[in-house]
C-alpha cells in the first residue's frame, strides 16, 4: 500500500511539473493586446515634391477644332505639391495629397477656311475677322494651350524593396480642377498671340495614374525620392473627339516619417 501511495504521489508531482500554468519557472505569456496593437498601427509619411511634366495627346486632333494635326508637342513645365502616405503594413498603404500642375500643349494644323475656330468652344478676345486677316487660308498655324490645375491624388502604394536603395509603385486616380486657361495662335509671320480661352474645358476632370518610386534612405526616417509618373486625363474636354491628353513627369523630393 505504501509503495502504491508513493507511486501515485510521484505521478502527481511529475504532472505538476509539466503543467505550464503552475510552473513558476515558465516565461510569462506575451501580451497579445500589445502585439495586436503593433500589427495594426499606422505609419504616416509626409512627402513634398517638385518636378517637370510633359503634355502629350493620344489622338491626332487639337483642342480648338477637329482638324488633324501635322505636328504636336509640348514644353516641359513644372508641377509641385505634397503627399501624405499612410502605411497599414510593412508593404501596403495609400497616399493622398494636393498639388499644382502647369501644362503647355501645342499642335500644328493647316487653316483651310475662315471658320477654322469653333466659337462655341473658344471665348475669343480677338474678333474672328481680324484672325482671318492675320492668318490667311492654307497657312500653317500653331495652336498653343496653357493651363494650370489643382490636383488631388488618391492612390494605392506598394513597396517592392525596402533596402537602403528601395523601390515602390503606386496607382490610382486624381481629381483635377482647372485654374489657368489661355489659348494662343502663331504662324511664320505672326508671333505668339493670345486669342482667348477654351469654353469646352470641363471645370473638373480626372486622370488615372501610375508611378514607379525610387528612394534612398538618408536616415531611418528621412528618404530621398525620385519617381516617374504617367497620367491619362479623361472627361476634360467637351465636343472634341480626337484630343486625348496625357501627362508624363519626373518628380523628386523628400519623405519624412512622423
PDB file of C-alpha atoms in Angstrom:
ATOM      1  CA  UNK A   1       0.000   0.000   0.000  1.00  0.00           C
ATOM      2  CA  UNK A   2       2.829   2.406   0.899  1.00  0.00           C
ATOM      3  CA  UNK A   3       4.545   1.576  -2.361  1.00  0.00           C
ATOM      4  CA  UNK A   4       1.338   2.294  -4.301  1.00  0.00           C
ATOM      5  CA  UNK A   5       0.869   5.631  -2.479  1.00  0.00           C
ATOM      6  CA  UNK A   6       4.428   6.685  -3.277  1.00  0.00           C
ATOM      7  CA  UNK A   7       3.928   5.879  -6.980  1.00  0.00           C
ATOM      8  CA  UNK A   8       0.702   7.956  -7.084  1.00  0.00           C
ATOM      9  CA  UNK A   9       2.465  10.860  -5.308  1.00  0.00           C
ATOM     10  CA  UNK A  10       5.371  10.692  -7.781  1.00  0.00           C
ATOM     11  CA  UNK A  11       2.961  10.800 -10.743  1.00  0.00           C
ATOM     12  CA  UNK A  12       1.146  13.809  -9.276  1.00  0.00           C
ATOM     13  CA  UNK A  13       4.457  15.602  -8.767  1.00  0.00           C
ATOM     14  CA  UNK A  14       5.508  14.830 -12.368  1.00  0.00           C
ATOM     15  CA  UNK A  15       2.181  16.116 -13.698  1.00  0.00           C
ATOM     16  CA  UNK A  16       2.514  19.272 -11.627  1.00  0.00           C
ATOM     17  CA  UNK A  17       5.976  19.963 -13.063  1.00  0.00           C
ATOM     18  CA  UNK A  18       4.741  19.542 -16.624  1.00  0.00           C
ATOM     19  CA  UNK A  19       1.770  21.883 -16.121  1.00  0.00           C
ATOM     20  CA  UNK A  20       2.842  25.321 -17.561  1.00  0.00           C
ATOM     21  CA  UNK A  21       0.128  27.170 -15.642  1.00  0.00           C
ATOM     22  CA  UNK A  22       1.642  26.010 -12.325  1.00  0.00           C
ATOM     23  CA  UNK A  23       5.323  26.089 -13.235  1.00  0.00           C
ATOM     24  CA  UNK A  24       6.884  29.268 -11.771  1.00  0.00           C
ATOM     25  CA  UNK A  25       9.972  28.932 -13.981  1.00  0.00           C
ATOM     26  CA  UNK A  26       7.975  29.318 -17.208  1.00  0.00           C
ATOM     27  CA  UNK A  27       8.105  32.664 -19.085  1.00  0.00           C
ATOM     28  CA  UNK A  28       5.142  34.944 -18.677  1.00  0.00           C
ATOM     29  CA  UNK A  29       2.729  34.747 -21.612  1.00  0.00           C
ATOM     30  CA  UNK A  30       3.125  37.503 -24.185  1.00  0.00           C
ATOM     31  CA  UNK A  31       0.770  40.432 -24.028  1.00  0.00           C
ATOM     32  CA  UNK A  32      -1.485  39.717 -27.020  1.00  0.00           C
ATOM     33  CA  UNK A  33      -3.000  43.188 -26.775  1.00  0.00           C
ATOM     34  CA  UNK A  34       0.380  44.866 -27.349  1.00  0.00           C
ATOM     35  CA  UNK A  35       1.200  42.525 -30.229  1.00  0.00           C
ATOM     36  CA  UNK A  36      -2.124  43.198 -31.873  1.00  0.00           C
ATOM     37  CA  UNK A  37      -1.625  46.995 -31.492  1.00  0.00           C
ATOM     38  CA  UNK A  38       1.806  46.835 -33.085  1.00  0.00           C
ATOM     39  CA  UNK A  39       0.411  44.896 -36.022  1.00  0.00           C
ATOM     40  CA  UNK A  40      -2.499  47.285 -36.547  1.00  0.00           C
ATOM     41  CA  UNK A  41      -0.553  50.533 -36.086  1.00  0.00           C
ATOM     42  CA  UNK A  42      -0.325  53.031 -38.968  1.00  0.00           C
ATOM     43  CA  UNK A  43       2.874  54.670 -40.188  1.00  0.00           C
ATOM     44  CA  UNK A  44       2.438  58.190 -41.625  1.00  0.00           C
ATOM     45  CA  UNK A  45       4.893  59.849 -44.029  1.00  0.00           C
ATOM     46  CA  UNK A  46       4.862  63.399 -45.410  1.00  0.00           C
ATOM     47  CA  UNK A  47       6.412  63.734 -48.885  1.00  0.00           C
ATOM     48  CA  UNK A  48       6.713  67.155 -50.612  1.00  0.00           C
ATOM     49  CA  UNK A  49       7.794  67.033 -54.276  1.00  0.00           C
ATOM     50  CA  UNK A  50       8.801  69.167 -57.255  1.00  0.00           C
ATOM     51  CA  UNK A  51       9.066  68.066 -60.871  1.00  0.00           C
ATOM     52  CA  UNK A  52       8.708  68.643 -64.591  1.00  0.00           C
ATOM     53  CA  UNK A  53       5.889  67.314 -66.747  1.00  0.00           C
ATOM     54  CA  UNK A  54       5.329  66.817 -70.468  1.00  0.00           C
ATOM     55  CA  UNK A  55       1.837  67.017 -72.015  1.00  0.00           C
ATOM     56  CA  UNK A  56       1.012  64.710 -74.934  1.00  0.00           C
ATOM     57  CA  UNK A  57      -2.009  63.625 -76.954  1.00  0.00           C
ATOM     58  CA  UNK A  58      -3.020  60.083 -77.951  1.00  0.00           C
ATOM     59  CA  UNK A  59      -5.360  61.498 -80.620  1.00  0.00           C
ATOM     60  CA  UNK A  60      -4.483  63.286 -83.845  1.00  0.00           C
ATOM     61  CA  UNK A  61      -6.560  66.418 -83.263  1.00  0.00           C
ATOM     62  CA  UNK A  62      -6.233  69.614 -81.298  1.00  0.00           C
ATOM     63  CA  UNK A  63      -8.278  71.432 -78.693  1.00  0.00           C
ATOM     64  CA  UNK A  64      -9.829  74.248 -80.793  1.00  0.00           C
ATOM     65  CA  UNK A  65     -11.290  72.225 -83.681  1.00  0.00           C
ATOM     66  CA  UNK A  66     -11.321  68.711 -85.157  1.00  0.00           C
ATOM     67  CA  UNK A  67      -8.607  69.423 -87.731  1.00  0.00           C
ATOM     68  CA  UNK A  68      -5.899  66.797 -87.982  1.00  0.00           C
ATOM     69  CA  UNK A  69      -2.543  67.978 -86.769  1.00  0.00           C
ATOM     70  CA  UNK A  70       0.720  67.667 -88.693  1.00  0.00           C
ATOM     71  CA  UNK A  71       2.836  68.134 -85.585  1.00  0.00           C
ATOM     72  CA  UNK A  72       2.070  68.095 -81.913  1.00  0.00           C
ATOM     73  CA  UNK A  73       4.184  68.555 -78.856  1.00  0.00           C
ATOM     74  CA  UNK A  74       4.749  70.171 -75.531  1.00  0.00           C
ATOM     75  CA  UNK A  75       7.221  72.049 -73.422  1.00  0.00           C
ATOM     76  CA  UNK A  76       8.369  70.708 -70.083  1.00  0.00           C
ATOM     77  CA  UNK A  77       6.619  72.590 -67.335  1.00  0.00           C
ATOM     78  CA  UNK A  78       6.558  72.472 -63.551  1.00  0.00           C
ATOM     79  CA  UNK A  79       4.496  70.575 -61.020  1.00  0.00           C
ATOM     80  CA  UNK A  80       4.761  70.625 -57.241  1.00  0.00           C
ATOM     81  CA  UNK A  81       2.849  69.652 -54.139  1.00  0.00           C
ATOM     82  CA  UNK A  82       2.867  67.259 -51.183  1.00  0.00           C
ATOM     83  CA  UNK A  83       1.687  63.727 -50.460  1.00  0.00           C
ATOM     84  CA  UNK A  84       0.658  62.074 -47.200  1.00  0.00           C
ATOM     85  CA  UNK A  85       1.367  58.346 -47.185  1.00  0.00           C
ATOM     86  CA  UNK A  86      -0.366  56.032 -44.718  1.00  0.00           C
ATOM     87  CA  UNK A  87       1.080  52.513 -44.415  1.00  0.00           C
ATOM     88  CA  UNK A  88      -1.203  49.861 -42.937  1.00  0.00           C
ATOM     89  CA  UNK A  89       1.514  47.201 -43.097  1.00  0.00           C
ATOM     90  CA  UNK A  90       5.211  46.955 -43.941  1.00  0.00           C
ATOM     91  CA  UNK A  91       4.445  46.871 -47.680  1.00  0.00           C
ATOM     92  CA  UNK A  92       0.919  48.127 -48.443  1.00  0.00           C
ATOM     93  CA  UNK A  93      -0.562  51.565 -47.888  1.00  0.00           C
ATOM     94  CA  UNK A  94      -2.238  54.507 -49.565  1.00  0.00           C
ATOM     95  CA  UNK A  95      -1.300  58.090 -50.367  1.00  0.00           C
ATOM     96  CA  UNK A  96      -3.269  61.256 -50.979  1.00  0.00           C
ATOM     97  CA  UNK A  97      -2.269  64.880 -51.349  1.00  0.00           C
ATOM     98  CA  UNK A  98      -2.627  68.136 -53.231  1.00  0.00           C
ATOM     99  CA  UNK A  99      -0.525  69.655 -55.994  1.00  0.00           C
ATOM    100  CA  UNK A 100      -0.295  72.135 -58.854  1.00  0.00           C
ATOM    101  CA  UNK A 101       0.277  71.064 -62.478  1.00  0.00           C
ATOM    102  CA  UNK A 102       1.260  73.614 -65.122  1.00  0.00           C
ATOM    103  CA  UNK A 103       0.711  72.325 -68.649  1.00  0.00           C
ATOM    104  CA  UNK A 104       1.595  73.561 -72.159  1.00  0.00           C
ATOM    105  CA  UNK A 105       0.409  71.766 -75.293  1.00  0.00           C
ATOM    106  CA  UNK A 106       0.830  72.896 -78.913  1.00  0.00           C
ATOM    107  CA  UNK A 107      -0.342  71.484 -82.250  1.00  0.00           C
ATOM    108  CA  UNK A 108       0.174  72.498 -85.898  1.00  0.00           C
ATOM    109  CA  UNK A 109      -2.666  72.409 -88.417  1.00  0.00           C
ATOM    110  CA  UNK A 110      -3.483  73.917 -91.808  1.00  0.00           C
ATOM    111  CA  UNK A 111      -6.079  76.711 -91.819  1.00  0.00           C
ATOM    112  CA  UNK A 112      -8.467  75.672 -94.586  1.00  0.00           C
ATOM    113  CA  UNK A 113     -11.369  78.093 -94.146  1.00  0.00           C
ATOM    114  CA  UNK A 114     -12.456  81.293 -92.399  1.00  0.00           C
ATOM    115  CA  UNK A 115     -14.354  79.239 -89.835  1.00  0.00           C
ATOM    116  CA  UNK A 116     -11.238  77.472 -88.613  1.00  0.00           C
ATOM    117  CA  UNK A 117     -12.124  78.224 -84.980  1.00  0.00           C
ATOM    118  CA  UNK A 118     -15.236  76.818 -83.386  1.00  0.00           C
ATOM    119  CA  UNK A 119     -16.573  79.821 -81.490  1.00  0.00           C
ATOM    120  CA  UNK A 120     -18.762  77.531 -79.414  1.00  0.00           C
ATOM    121  CA  UNK A 121     -15.573  76.085 -77.941  1.00  0.00           C
ATOM    122  CA  UNK A 122     -13.471  79.249 -77.572  1.00  0.00           C
ATOM    123  CA  UNK A 123     -14.325  82.600 -75.974  1.00  0.00           C
ATOM    124  CA  UNK A 124     -12.388  84.860 -78.344  1.00  0.00           C
ATOM    125  CA  UNK A 125     -10.726  88.030 -77.111  1.00  0.00           C
ATOM    126  CA  UNK A 126      -9.916  88.959 -80.740  1.00  0.00           C
ATOM    127  CA  UNK A 127     -12.644  89.224 -83.435  1.00  0.00           C
ATOM    128  CA  UNK A 128     -12.663  86.269 -85.840  1.00  0.00           C
ATOM    129  CA  UNK A 129     -12.495  88.682 -88.810  1.00  0.00           C
ATOM    130  CA  UNK A 130      -9.162  90.005 -87.539  1.00  0.00           C
ATOM    131  CA  UNK A 131      -7.827  86.480 -87.085  1.00  0.00           C
ATOM    132  CA  UNK A 132      -8.779  85.600 -90.667  1.00  0.00           C
ATOM    133  CA  UNK A 133      -6.804  88.604 -91.919  1.00  0.00           C
ATOM    134  CA  UNK A 134      -3.795  87.723 -89.800  1.00  0.00           C
ATOM    135  CA  UNK A 135      -3.899  84.003 -90.679  1.00  0.00           C
ATOM    136  CA  UNK A 136      -4.849  83.528 -94.394  1.00  0.00           C
ATOM    137  CA  UNK A 137      -6.215  80.228 -95.678  1.00  0.00           C
ATOM    138  CA  UNK A 138      -3.710  77.436 -96.396  1.00  0.00           C
ATOM    139  CA  UNK A 139      -1.434  78.841 -93.698  1.00  0.00           C
ATOM    140  CA  UNK A 140       0.195  76.501 -91.206  1.00  0.00           C
ATOM    141  CA  UNK A 141      -0.997  77.650 -87.787  1.00  0.00           C
ATOM    142  CA  UNK A 142       0.308  76.585 -84.381  1.00  0.00           C
ATOM    143  CA  UNK A 143      -2.253  76.464 -81.578  1.00  0.00           C
ATOM    144  CA  UNK A 144      -0.953  76.610 -78.032  1.00  0.00           C
ATOM    145  CA  UNK A 145      -2.836  75.897 -74.834  1.00  0.00           C
ATOM    146  CA  UNK A 146      -1.527  76.901 -71.411  1.00  0.00           C
ATOM    147  CA  UNK A 147      -3.398  75.505 -68.430  1.00  0.00           C
ATOM    148  CA  UNK A 148      -2.896  75.177 -64.704  1.00  0.00           C
ATOM    149  CA  UNK A 149      -4.966  72.979 -62.468  1.00  0.00           C
ATOM    150  CA  UNK A 150      -5.114  71.739 -58.910  1.00  0.00           C
ATOM    151  CA  UNK A 151      -4.570  68.012 -58.474  1.00  0.00           C
ATOM    152  CA  UNK A 152      -5.853  65.855 -55.612  1.00  0.00           C
ATOM    153  CA  UNK A 153      -4.475  62.299 -55.991  1.00  0.00           C
ATOM    154  CA  UNK A 154      -5.757  59.190 -54.223  1.00  0.00           C
ATOM    155  CA  UNK A 155      -3.528  56.155 -54.805  1.00  0.00           C
ATOM    156  CA  UNK A 156      -2.608  52.701 -53.519  1.00  0.00           C
ATOM    157  CA  UNK A 157       1.076  52.330 -52.588  1.00  0.00           C
ATOM    158  CA  UNK A 158       3.087  49.101 -52.593  1.00  0.00           C
ATOM    159  CA  UNK A 159       6.735  48.688 -51.537  1.00  0.00           C
ATOM    160  CA  UNK A 160       8.697  46.318 -53.804  1.00  0.00           C
ATOM    161  CA  UNK A 161      12.020  46.575 -51.969  1.00  0.00           C
ATOM    162  CA  UNK A 162      12.742  48.214 -48.598  1.00  0.00           C
ATOM    163  CA  UNK A 163      16.564  48.254 -48.603  1.00  0.00           C
ATOM    164  CA  UNK A 164      18.939  51.242 -48.470  1.00  0.00           C
ATOM    165  CA  UNK A 165      18.042  51.854 -52.120  1.00  0.00           C
ATOM    166  CA  UNK A 166      14.381  50.920 -52.337  1.00  0.00           C
ATOM    167  CA  UNK A 167      11.588  50.664 -54.896  1.00  0.00           C
ATOM    168  CA  UNK A 168       7.831  51.064 -54.744  1.00  0.00           C
ATOM    169  CA  UNK A 169       4.887  51.543 -57.066  1.00  0.00           C
ATOM    170  CA  UNK A 170       1.600  53.402 -56.790  1.00  0.00           C
ATOM    171  CA  UNK A 171      -1.534  53.641 -58.876  1.00  0.00           C
ATOM    172  CA  UNK A 172      -4.902  55.334 -58.563  1.00  0.00           C
ATOM    173  CA  UNK A 173      -6.787  58.420 -59.706  1.00  0.00           C
ATOM    174  CA  UNK A 174      -6.506  62.188 -59.427  1.00  0.00           C
ATOM    175  CA  UNK A 175      -9.265  64.766 -59.273  1.00  0.00           C
ATOM    176  CA  UNK A 176      -8.356  67.867 -61.321  1.00  0.00           C
ATOM    177  CA  UNK A 177      -9.721  71.419 -61.142  1.00  0.00           C
ATOM    178  CA  UNK A 178      -8.736  73.847 -63.898  1.00  0.00           C
ATOM    179  CA  UNK A 179      -7.363  77.213 -62.880  1.00  0.00           C
ATOM    180  CA  UNK A 180      -5.471  78.945 -65.712  1.00  0.00           C
ATOM    181  CA  UNK A 181      -6.870  78.574 -69.233  1.00  0.00           C
ATOM    182  CA  UNK A 182      -5.321  80.533 -72.138  1.00  0.00           C
ATOM    183  CA  UNK A 183      -5.156  79.883 -75.891  1.00  0.00           C
ATOM    184  CA  UNK A 184      -2.565  81.321 -78.310  1.00  0.00           C
ATOM    185  CA  UNK A 185      -2.032  81.176 -82.076  1.00  0.00           C
ATOM    186  CA  UNK A 186       1.139  81.760 -84.071  1.00  0.00           C
ATOM    187  CA  UNK A 187       2.474  81.228 -87.601  1.00  0.00           C
ATOM    188  CA  UNK A 188       5.597  82.015 -89.597  1.00  0.00           C
ATOM    189  CA  UNK A 189       4.571  85.670 -89.933  1.00  0.00           C
ATOM    190  CA  UNK A 190       2.773  86.130 -86.609  1.00  0.00           C
ATOM    191  CA  UNK A 191       4.375  85.813 -83.206  1.00  0.00           C
ATOM    192  CA  UNK A 192       2.500  84.174 -80.393  1.00  0.00           C
ATOM    193  CA  UNK A 193      -0.828  85.923 -79.941  1.00  0.00           C
ATOM    194  CA  UNK A 194      -3.374  85.340 -77.193  1.00  0.00           C
ATOM    195  CA  UNK A 195      -6.835  84.837 -78.709  1.00  0.00           C
ATOM    196  CA  UNK A 196      -8.929  83.897 -75.677  1.00  0.00           C
ATOM    197  CA  UNK A 197      -9.760  80.863 -73.560  1.00  0.00           C
ATOM    198  CA  UNK A 198     -11.377  77.497 -74.073  1.00  0.00           C
ATOM    199  CA  UNK A 199     -15.075  77.121 -73.369  1.00  0.00           C
ATOM    200  CA  UNK A 200     -15.115  73.357 -73.925  1.00  0.00           C
ATOM    201  CA  UNK A 201     -12.981  72.610 -70.863  1.00  0.00           C
ATOM    202  CA  UNK A 202     -14.766  70.876 -68.028  1.00  0.00           C
ATOM    203  CA  UNK A 203     -14.057  72.735 -64.766  1.00  0.00           C
ATOM    204  CA  UNK A 204     -13.498  69.350 -63.097  1.00  0.00           C
ATOM    205  CA  UNK A 205     -11.899  66.270 -64.633  1.00  0.00           C
ATOM    206  CA  UNK A 206      -9.958  63.182 -63.593  1.00  0.00           C
ATOM    207  CA  UNK A 207      -6.911  61.149 -64.513  1.00  0.00           C
ATOM    208  CA  UNK A 208      -5.703  57.604 -63.951  1.00  0.00           C
ATOM    209  CA  UNK A 209      -2.170  57.497 -62.529  1.00  0.00           C
ATOM    210  CA  UNK A 210       0.756  55.073 -62.415  1.00  0.00           C
ATOM    211  CA  UNK A 211       4.075  55.836 -60.677  1.00  0.00           C
ATOM    212  CA  UNK A 212       7.343  53.999 -60.086  1.00  0.00           C
ATOM    213  CA  UNK A 213       9.121  55.205 -56.934  1.00  0.00           C
ATOM    214  CA  UNK A 214      12.853  55.024 -56.233  1.00  0.00           C
ATOM    215  CA  UNK A 215      14.043  56.072 -52.787  1.00  0.00           C
ATOM    216  CA  UNK A 216      17.273  56.304 -50.837  1.00  0.00           C
ATOM    217  CA  UNK A 217      17.280  56.128 -47.035  1.00  0.00           C
ATOM    218  CA  UNK A 218      19.279  59.109 -45.747  1.00  0.00           C
ATOM    219  CA  UNK A 219      18.277  58.213 -42.181  1.00  0.00           C
ATOM    220  CA  UNK A 220      15.702  55.711 -40.858  1.00  0.00           C
ATOM    221  CA  UNK A 221      13.085  58.490 -41.020  1.00  0.00           C
ATOM    222  CA  UNK A 222      14.264  60.693 -43.926  1.00  0.00           C
ATOM    223  CA  UNK A 223      14.216  59.441 -47.541  1.00  0.00           C
ATOM    224  CA  UNK A 224      15.210  60.993 -50.875  1.00  0.00           C
ATOM    225  CA  UNK A 225      12.594  60.265 -53.600  1.00  0.00           C
ATOM    226  CA  UNK A 226      12.769  60.138 -57.396  1.00  0.00           C
ATOM    227  CA  UNK A 227       9.873  58.838 -59.467  1.00  0.00           C
ATOM    228  CA  UNK A 228       8.453  58.968 -62.998  1.00  0.00           C
ATOM    229  CA  UNK A 229       4.695  59.412 -63.236  1.00  0.00           C
ATOM    230  CA  UNK A 230       2.177  58.777 -66.039  1.00  0.00           C
ATOM    231  CA  UNK A 231      -1.345  60.242 -66.017  1.00  0.00           C
ATOM    232  CA  UNK A 232      -4.104  59.852 -68.606  1.00  0.00           C
ATOM    233  CA  UNK A 233      -6.746  62.579 -68.377  1.00  0.00           C
ATOM    234  CA  UNK A 234     -10.397  61.880 -69.116  1.00  0.00           C
ATOM    235  CA  UNK A 235     -13.622  63.919 -69.021  1.00  0.00           C
ATOM    236  CA  UNK A 236     -11.530  67.071 -69.528  1.00  0.00           C
ATOM    237  CA  UNK A 237     -12.942  68.384 -72.807  1.00  0.00           C
ATOM    238  CA  UNK A 238     -16.415  68.516 -74.298  1.00  0.00           C
ATOM    239  CA  UNK A 239     -17.152  68.135 -78.013  1.00  0.00           C
ATOM    240  CA  UNK A 240     -13.588  67.239 -79.107  1.00  0.00           C
ATOM    241  CA  UNK A 241     -13.404  63.583 -80.141  1.00  0.00           C
ATOM    242  CA  UNK A 242      -9.745  63.199 -81.127  1.00  0.00           C
ATOM    243  CA  UNK A 243      -7.948  65.041 -78.338  1.00  0.00           C
ATOM    244  CA  UNK A 244      -6.897  62.661 -75.540  1.00  0.00           C
ATOM    245  CA  UNK A 245      -4.251  64.321 -73.338  1.00  0.00           C
ATOM    246  CA  UNK A 246      -1.774  62.602 -71.052  1.00  0.00           C
ATOM    247  CA  UNK A 247       0.988  63.804 -68.727  1.00  0.00           C
ATOM    248  CA  UNK A 248       4.411  62.288 -68.191  1.00  0.00           C
ATOM    249  CA  UNK A 249       6.504  63.746 -65.384  1.00  0.00           C
ATOM    250  CA  UNK A 250       9.682  63.220 -63.375  1.00  0.00           C
ATOM    251  CA  UNK A 251       9.378  64.252 -59.736  1.00  0.00           C
ATOM    252  CA  UNK A 252      11.828  64.458 -56.878  1.00  0.00           C
ATOM    253  CA  UNK A 253      11.506  65.293 -53.193  1.00  0.00           C
ATOM    254  CA  UNK A 254      11.955  64.161 -49.596  1.00  0.00           C
ATOM    255  CA  UNK A 255       9.868  61.821 -47.465  1.00  0.00           C
ATOM    256  CA  UNK A 256       9.778  62.112 -43.681  1.00  0.00           C
ATOM    257  CA  UNK A 257       8.224  59.505 -41.392  1.00  0.00           C
ATOM    258  CA  UNK A 258       6.316  61.045 -38.497  1.00  0.00           C
TER     259      UNK A 258
END
